[in-house]
Coordinates of C-alpha atoms and ligand atoms in Angstrom, one line a residue:
M663 CA 113.0 99.9 139.7
A664 CA 115.4 98.9 136.9
F665 CA 118.1 102.4 137.5
P666 CA 119.9 103.0 139.5
I667 CA 120.0 99.6 140.2
H668 CA 120.8 98.1 136.8
R669 CA 123.3 100.7 135.0
P670 CA 124.8 98.8 132.1
R671 CA 127.7 101.2 131.6
R672 CA 129.1 99.0 134.7
L673 CA 130.1 96.0 132.3
R674 CA 131.8 98.7 129.9
Q675 CA 134.2 100.5 131.6
T676 CA 137.5 99.1 130.4
A677 CA 138.4 96.6 127.4
T678 CA 139.2 93.8 129.8
L679 CA 135.5 93.8 131.0
R680 CA 134.6 94.3 127.3
T681 CA 136.3 91.4 126.3
M682 CA 135.1 89.2 128.7
V683 CA 131.3 90.4 127.9
R684 CA 131.3 90.2 124.3
E685 CA 129.3 87.8 122.5
N686 CA 130.3 87.3 119.1
F687 CA 133.4 86.8 117.5
V688 CA 134.4 86.2 113.8
A689 CA 137.5 83.8 113.1
P690 CA 138.9 83.2 109.9
H691 CA 137.5 79.7 110.0
D692 CA 134.1 81.5 109.7
L693 CA 134.7 82.9 106.3
M694 CA 135.0 81.6 102.5
A695 CA 136.6 83.6 99.9
P696 CA 135.0 84.1 96.5
L697 CA 137.7 83.8 93.5
F698 CA 137.4 84.4 89.5
V699 CA 139.1 82.2 87.5
Q700 CA 139.7 82.2 83.8
L701 CA 141.9 79.7 81.6
G702 CA 145.6 80.5 80.9
S703 CA 148.4 80.6 83.1
G704 CA 149.9 83.6 85.3
V705 CA 147.1 85.5 85.3
R706 CA 146.2 88.3 88.0
Q707 CA 144.2 90.8 86.2
P708 CA 142.4 93.5 88.5
I709 CA 138.7 93.8 88.9
G710 CA 137.9 97.4 88.3
T711 CA 134.6 97.5 90.3
L712 CA 135.7 95.1 92.8
P713 CA 139.5 96.7 94.2
G714 CA 141.9 94.4 95.7
Q715 CA 140.0 91.3 93.7
F716 CA 141.6 89.7 90.5
R717 CA 141.2 87.8 87.6
L718 CA 143.2 84.3 88.0
S719 CA 143.9 81.4 86.2
P720 CA 144.3 78.1 87.7
D721 CA 147.7 78.3 88.8
T722 CA 147.4 82.0 90.4
A723 CA 144.1 80.9 91.8
A724 CA 146.0 78.2 93.8
V725 CA 148.4 80.8 95.0
E726 CA 145.8 83.3 96.3
A727 CA 144.2 79.9 97.9
R728 CA 147.5 79.2 99.5
A729 CA 147.8 82.8 100.8
L730 CA 144.3 82.4 102.4
W731 CA 145.0 79.2 103.6
E732 CA 148.1 80.5 105.4
V733 CA 146.0 82.9 107.4
G734 CA 143.2 80.6 108.5
V735 CA 140.8 80.9 105.5
P736 CA 139.7 77.2 104.7
A737 CA 137.6 78.0 102.0
V738 CA 137.2 79.2 98.3
V739 CA 134.4 79.9 96.2
L740 CA 135.2 79.4 92.3
F741 CA 133.3 81.7 89.9
G742 CA 134.2 80.8 86.1
I743 CA 134.8 83.3 83.3
P744 CA 135.0 81.2 80.1
D745 CA 136.6 82.1 77.0
H746 CA 133.5 81.1 75.2
K747 CA 129.8 81.2 75.8
D748 CA 126.7 79.6 73.9
A749 CA 123.1 79.5 74.1
E750 CA 122.6 76.6 76.0
G751 CA 125.5 77.1 78.5
T752 CA 127.7 74.0 78.0
G753 CA 130.7 75.8 79.0
A754 CA 129.3 75.0 82.8
Y755 CA 130.0 71.4 82.1
D756 CA 133.1 71.3 80.2
A757 CA 135.6 69.1 82.1
D758 CA 138.5 71.4 81.1
G759 CA 136.6 74.6 81.7
P760 CA 138.3 77.5 84.1
V761 CA 136.7 75.8 87.4
P762 CA 137.5 72.6 86.9
R763 CA 140.8 73.4 85.9
A764 CA 141.2 75.6 89.0
V765 CA 139.8 73.2 91.4
R766 CA 142.3 70.6 90.2
A767 CA 145.0 73.1 90.7
I768 CA 144.1 74.5 94.1
K769 CA 143.2 70.6 95.4
D770 CA 146.6 69.9 94.1
A771 CA 148.4 72.4 96.0
L772 CA 146.1 72.6 99.0
P773 CA 144.4 69.4 99.4
D774 CA 142.6 70.1 102.8
M775 CA 141.1 73.1 101.5
V776 CA 137.7 73.1 101.0
V777 CA 136.7 74.0 97.1
I778 CA 133.3 75.0 96.5
C779 CA 131.7 75.7 93.2
D780 CA 129.1 78.1 92.1
T781 CA 126.9 76.1 89.9
C782 CA 124.7 78.4 87.8
A783 CA 124.3 78.6 84.0
C784 CA 124.8 82.7 83.6
E785 CA 128.5 83.2 83.5
Y786 CA 128.1 80.2 80.4
T787 CA 125.1 81.8 78.7
S788 CA 125.7 84.1 75.7
H789 CA 122.1 85.7 76.9
G790 CA 123.4 85.9 80.6
H791 CA 120.8 84.5 81.7
C792 CA 121.0 81.8 84.8
G793 CA 119.5 78.9 82.6
I794 CA 118.6 78.0 79.2
L795 CA 115.8 80.1 77.4
D796 CA 112.6 78.9 75.9
G797 CA 111.6 82.1 73.8
Q798 CA 112.4 84.9 76.2
T799 CA 111.9 83.3 79.6
V800 CA 114.3 80.7 81.5
D801 CA 113.0 77.3 80.7
N802 CA 113.4 75.4 84.6
D803 CA 113.4 71.9 84.3
A804 CA 115.6 72.1 81.1
T805 CA 118.2 74.1 83.4
L806 CA 117.8 71.6 85.8
E807 CA 119.5 69.0 83.7
L808 CA 122.1 71.4 82.9
L809 CA 123.0 72.0 86.8
G810 CA 123.2 68.2 87.3
R811 CA 125.8 67.8 84.8
A812 CA 127.5 71.0 86.0
A813 CA 128.0 69.6 89.4
I814 CA 129.2 66.2 88.6
C815 CA 131.5 67.5 86.4
Y816 CA 132.7 70.0 89.0
A817 CA 132.8 66.9 92.0
Q818 CA 134.8 65.0 89.4
A819 CA 137.4 67.7 89.2
G820 CA 137.7 66.9 93.0
A821 CA 134.9 69.8 94.4
D822 CA 134.2 69.6 97.9
I823 CA 131.1 71.3 98.0
I824 CA 128.7 72.6 95.1
A825 CA 126.8 75.7 95.4
P826 CA 123.5 76.0 93.3
S827 CA 123.3 80.3 92.6
D828 CA 120.4 79.9 90.1
M829 CA 117.2 79.8 92.0
M830 CA 115.1 77.2 89.8
D831 CA 112.8 75.6 91.1
G832 CA 114.1 72.2 92.4
R833 CA 117.6 72.5 91.8
V834 CA 118.3 71.0 94.7
G835 CA 116.4 67.9 94.5
A836 CA 117.9 67.5 91.1
I837 CA 121.6 68.6 91.8
R838 CA 121.4 65.7 95.0
R839 CA 119.9 62.9 92.5
A840 CA 122.8 63.9 89.9
L841 CA 125.7 63.6 92.4
D842 CA 124.6 60.5 94.1
S843 CA 123.9 58.5 90.6
A844 CA 127.3 59.5 90.0
G845 CA 128.8 58.3 93.4
F846 CA 128.7 61.3 94.8
A847 CA 126.7 60.8 97.4
L848 CA 129.0 62.5 100.0
V849 CA 129.4 65.9 98.4
P850 CA 127.2 68.5 100.3
I851 CA 125.1 71.1 98.8
M852 CA 125.2 74.6 99.9
S853 CA 122.1 76.0 98.7
Y854 CA 121.6 80.0 97.9
A855 CA 118.3 79.4 99.2
A856 CA 117.1 83.0 99.8
K857 CA 118.5 85.1 96.8
F858 CA 117.0 88.4 96.0
A859 CA 116.9 89.7 92.8
G860 CA 118.0 93.4 92.6
A861 CA 121.2 95.9 92.1
F862 CA 123.4 94.2 94.9
Y863 CA 125.3 92.4 92.3
G864 CA 126.4 94.8 89.9
P865 CA 130.0 94.9 90.7
F866 CA 130.3 90.9 90.5
R867 CA 128.5 90.7 86.8
E868 CA 131.2 93.1 85.9
A869 CA 133.7 91.0 86.6
A870 CA 132.1 87.8 85.6
N871 CA 131.2 89.3 82.6
S872 CA 127.6 87.7 83.1
T873 CA 125.0 90.5 82.5
P874 CA 121.9 89.4 81.1
A875 CA 121.8 90.6 77.8
F876 CA 117.8 91.1 78.1
G877 CA 115.2 91.6 80.5
D878 CA 116.5 91.0 84.4
R879 CA 116.4 88.0 86.7
R880 CA 112.8 89.1 88.4
T881 CA 111.4 85.6 87.1
Y882 CA 114.1 83.2 89.1
Q883 CA 115.5 85.7 91.8
M884 CA 113.5 87.0 94.8
D885 CA 111.3 90.1 95.2
V886 CA 113.4 91.9 97.9
A887 CA 110.3 93.1 99.7
N888 CA 109.2 89.4 100.7
R889 CA 109.9 87.7 103.8
R890 CA 107.7 84.8 104.4
E891 CA 108.8 83.8 100.6
A892 CA 112.6 83.5 101.5
L893 CA 111.7 81.0 104.3
R894 CA 109.5 78.8 101.8
E895 CA 112.4 78.8 99.8
M896 CA 114.3 77.7 102.6
A897 CA 112.1 75.3 103.8
Q898 CA 112.0 73.9 100.2
D899 CA 115.9 73.5 99.9
V900 CA 115.9 71.8 103.2
E901 CA 113.4 68.9 102.1
E902 CA 114.9 68.5 99.0
G903 CA 118.7 67.7 100.8
A904 CA 120.2 71.0 101.1
D905 CA 123.7 70.6 103.6
F906 CA 123.8 74.6 104.0
L907 CA 121.7 77.8 103.5
I908 CA 123.2 80.8 102.1
V909 CA 121.2 84.0 102.3
K910 CA 121.7 86.5 100.2
P911 CA 122.5 89.5 100.0
G912 CA 123.9 89.9 103.3
L913 CA 123.8 93.2 105.2
F914 CA 120.4 94.1 103.5
C915 CA 119.2 90.6 104.9
L916 CA 120.1 90.3 108.2
D917 CA 116.6 89.9 109.5
L918 CA 116.5 86.7 107.2
V919 CA 119.7 85.4 108.5
R920 CA 118.5 85.4 112.1
D921 CA 114.9 83.9 110.6
A922 CA 117.1 81.3 109.2
R923 CA 119.2 80.8 112.2
E924 CA 115.8 80.0 114.3
R925 CA 113.9 78.0 112.1
F926 CA 116.6 75.7 110.8
D927 CA 119.3 73.6 112.0
L928 CA 121.5 73.4 109.4
P929 CA 124.9 75.8 108.8
I930 CA 124.1 79.3 107.9
C931 CA 125.8 81.2 105.6
V932 CA 125.5 84.8 104.6
Y933 CA 126.9 86.3 101.5
N934 CA 128.5 89.6 101.9
V935 CA 127.9 90.7 98.0
S936 CA 130.1 92.6 95.8
S937 CA 128.2 95.6 96.0
E938 CA 128.6 95.7 99.7
Y939 CA 132.5 95.2 99.1
A940 CA 132.6 97.9 96.6
M941 CA 130.5 101.0 98.7
I942 CA 133.4 100.4 101.5
K943 CA 136.0 100.0 99.4
A944 CA 134.7 103.2 97.4
A945 CA 134.1 105.1 100.3
G946 CA 137.5 103.9 102.0
Q947 CA 139.8 104.9 99.1
L948 CA 138.0 108.5 99.3
G949 CA 138.6 108.6 103.1
W950 CA 135.1 109.4 104.2
I951 CA 135.3 106.1 106.6
D952 CA 137.6 103.9 108.6
E953 CA 138.0 101.4 106.6
A954 CA 139.4 98.5 108.6
R955 CA 137.0 99.4 111.5
L956 CA 133.7 99.3 109.2
I957 CA 135.0 95.7 107.6
D958 CA 135.4 94.5 111.4
E959 CA 132.0 96.0 112.2
T960 CA 130.2 94.4 109.0
L961 CA 131.8 90.9 109.6
V962 CA 130.7 90.8 113.0
S963 CA 127.0 91.9 112.7
F964 CA 126.7 88.8 110.7
K965 CA 127.8 86.5 113.1
R966 CA 125.4 88.6 115.6
A967 CA 122.5 87.7 113.3
G968 CA 123.2 84.4 113.2
A969 CA 125.4 83.2 110.6
D970 CA 128.0 80.6 110.9
L971 CA 129.8 81.1 108.3
I972 CA 130.3 84.2 105.6
I973 CA 131.6 84.6 102.2
T974 CA 133.1 87.8 101.8
Y975 CA 136.0 89.3 99.6
H976 CA 137.4 90.8 102.4
A977 CA 138.4 87.4 103.5
L978 CA 142.0 87.6 102.4
E979 CA 142.8 91.3 103.7
W980 CA 140.4 90.8 107.1
A981 CA 142.6 87.1 108.1
R982 CA 145.8 89.0 107.4
R983 CA 145.0 91.7 109.7
Q984 CA 144.3 89.5 112.3
A985 CA 147.5 87.5 111.9
G986 CA 149.4 91.0 112.5
Ligands
LIG1154 C1 125.8 83.5 89.7 C2 125.9 84.6 90.8 C3 125.7 86.1 91.1 C4 126.5 86.0 92.5 C5 126.5 84.9 92.8 N1 126.7 83.9 92.1 C6 125.5 86.9 90.1 C7 124.0 87.0 89.8 O1 123.2 86.4 90.4 O2 123.7 87.9 89.1 C8 126.6 87.3 92.9 C9 127.9 87.7 94.3 C10 127.8 89.2 94.3 O3 127.5 90.1 93.9 O4 128.9 89.2 94.9 N2 124.2 83.5 89.4

């Protein structure tokens, strides 16, 4: 019956027709750009594992944010690289730390830019785990207090959105209560709801100097093999008051992006993580792939899977290319 009545190739014959029937598009306003910030001024230090990305000081972070804003990227996600670490990760809520300083610098320069603060202990703990230790394990409930303090600290600096990435149980509720009690009831939480353990974050950990000193993150981040568990994590974060859900990593979790889209009505975000970026950059440098087209196809696949928003290291390069 179908053929020869139905010939799908009819709608693919010309570029104009293909444009008319195209279902998904990426726009600069879909993108959020991660930025690594440290103390100091005038810093713009290339990150070896992430070509095209830099460790920035608050002033140069504001310059980078302006470059993003000028090509239509509305948001940055800040990650801190502190000068000092300790066992309790106290730097995570230091009002003079790199993240609060960068928030202030960016908001001073660009009041309308959305500044999102990744909220986690791993960049601030001497042992590199995402929370406070009790012996060799991360103490969940003790870590919740740290996360609440960090969230308030970033909100006080002017952060627009708090993005907890630690994977402690109950953190969204704890951060919500902390923010509300400090007068920040209107600061949204973008939760890394379904975040998997594994090898995907290696280039990031080089950049942020946050590799765990012993063990791994498998007692708090999820097992890559699990799909239903990811849905339970998302449902729990929705109940606790999350305003956005993030699925992470991205390319390897497109099934979960689709699940999230169908099951929840919140804005769905996907994190196109460091190893996904590094693989494209490395193959591009070797001349083995058409890098620009791979980036285009990567980003639109997130939209096709159902994501509203994409956290990606490609943001500036991609948006600049669209701007011509
Ligand atoms: C902090 C955090 C990590 C990433 C985002 N937030 C590292 C980790 O969980 O080890 C990874 C992002 C990337 O790989 O691009 N917990």
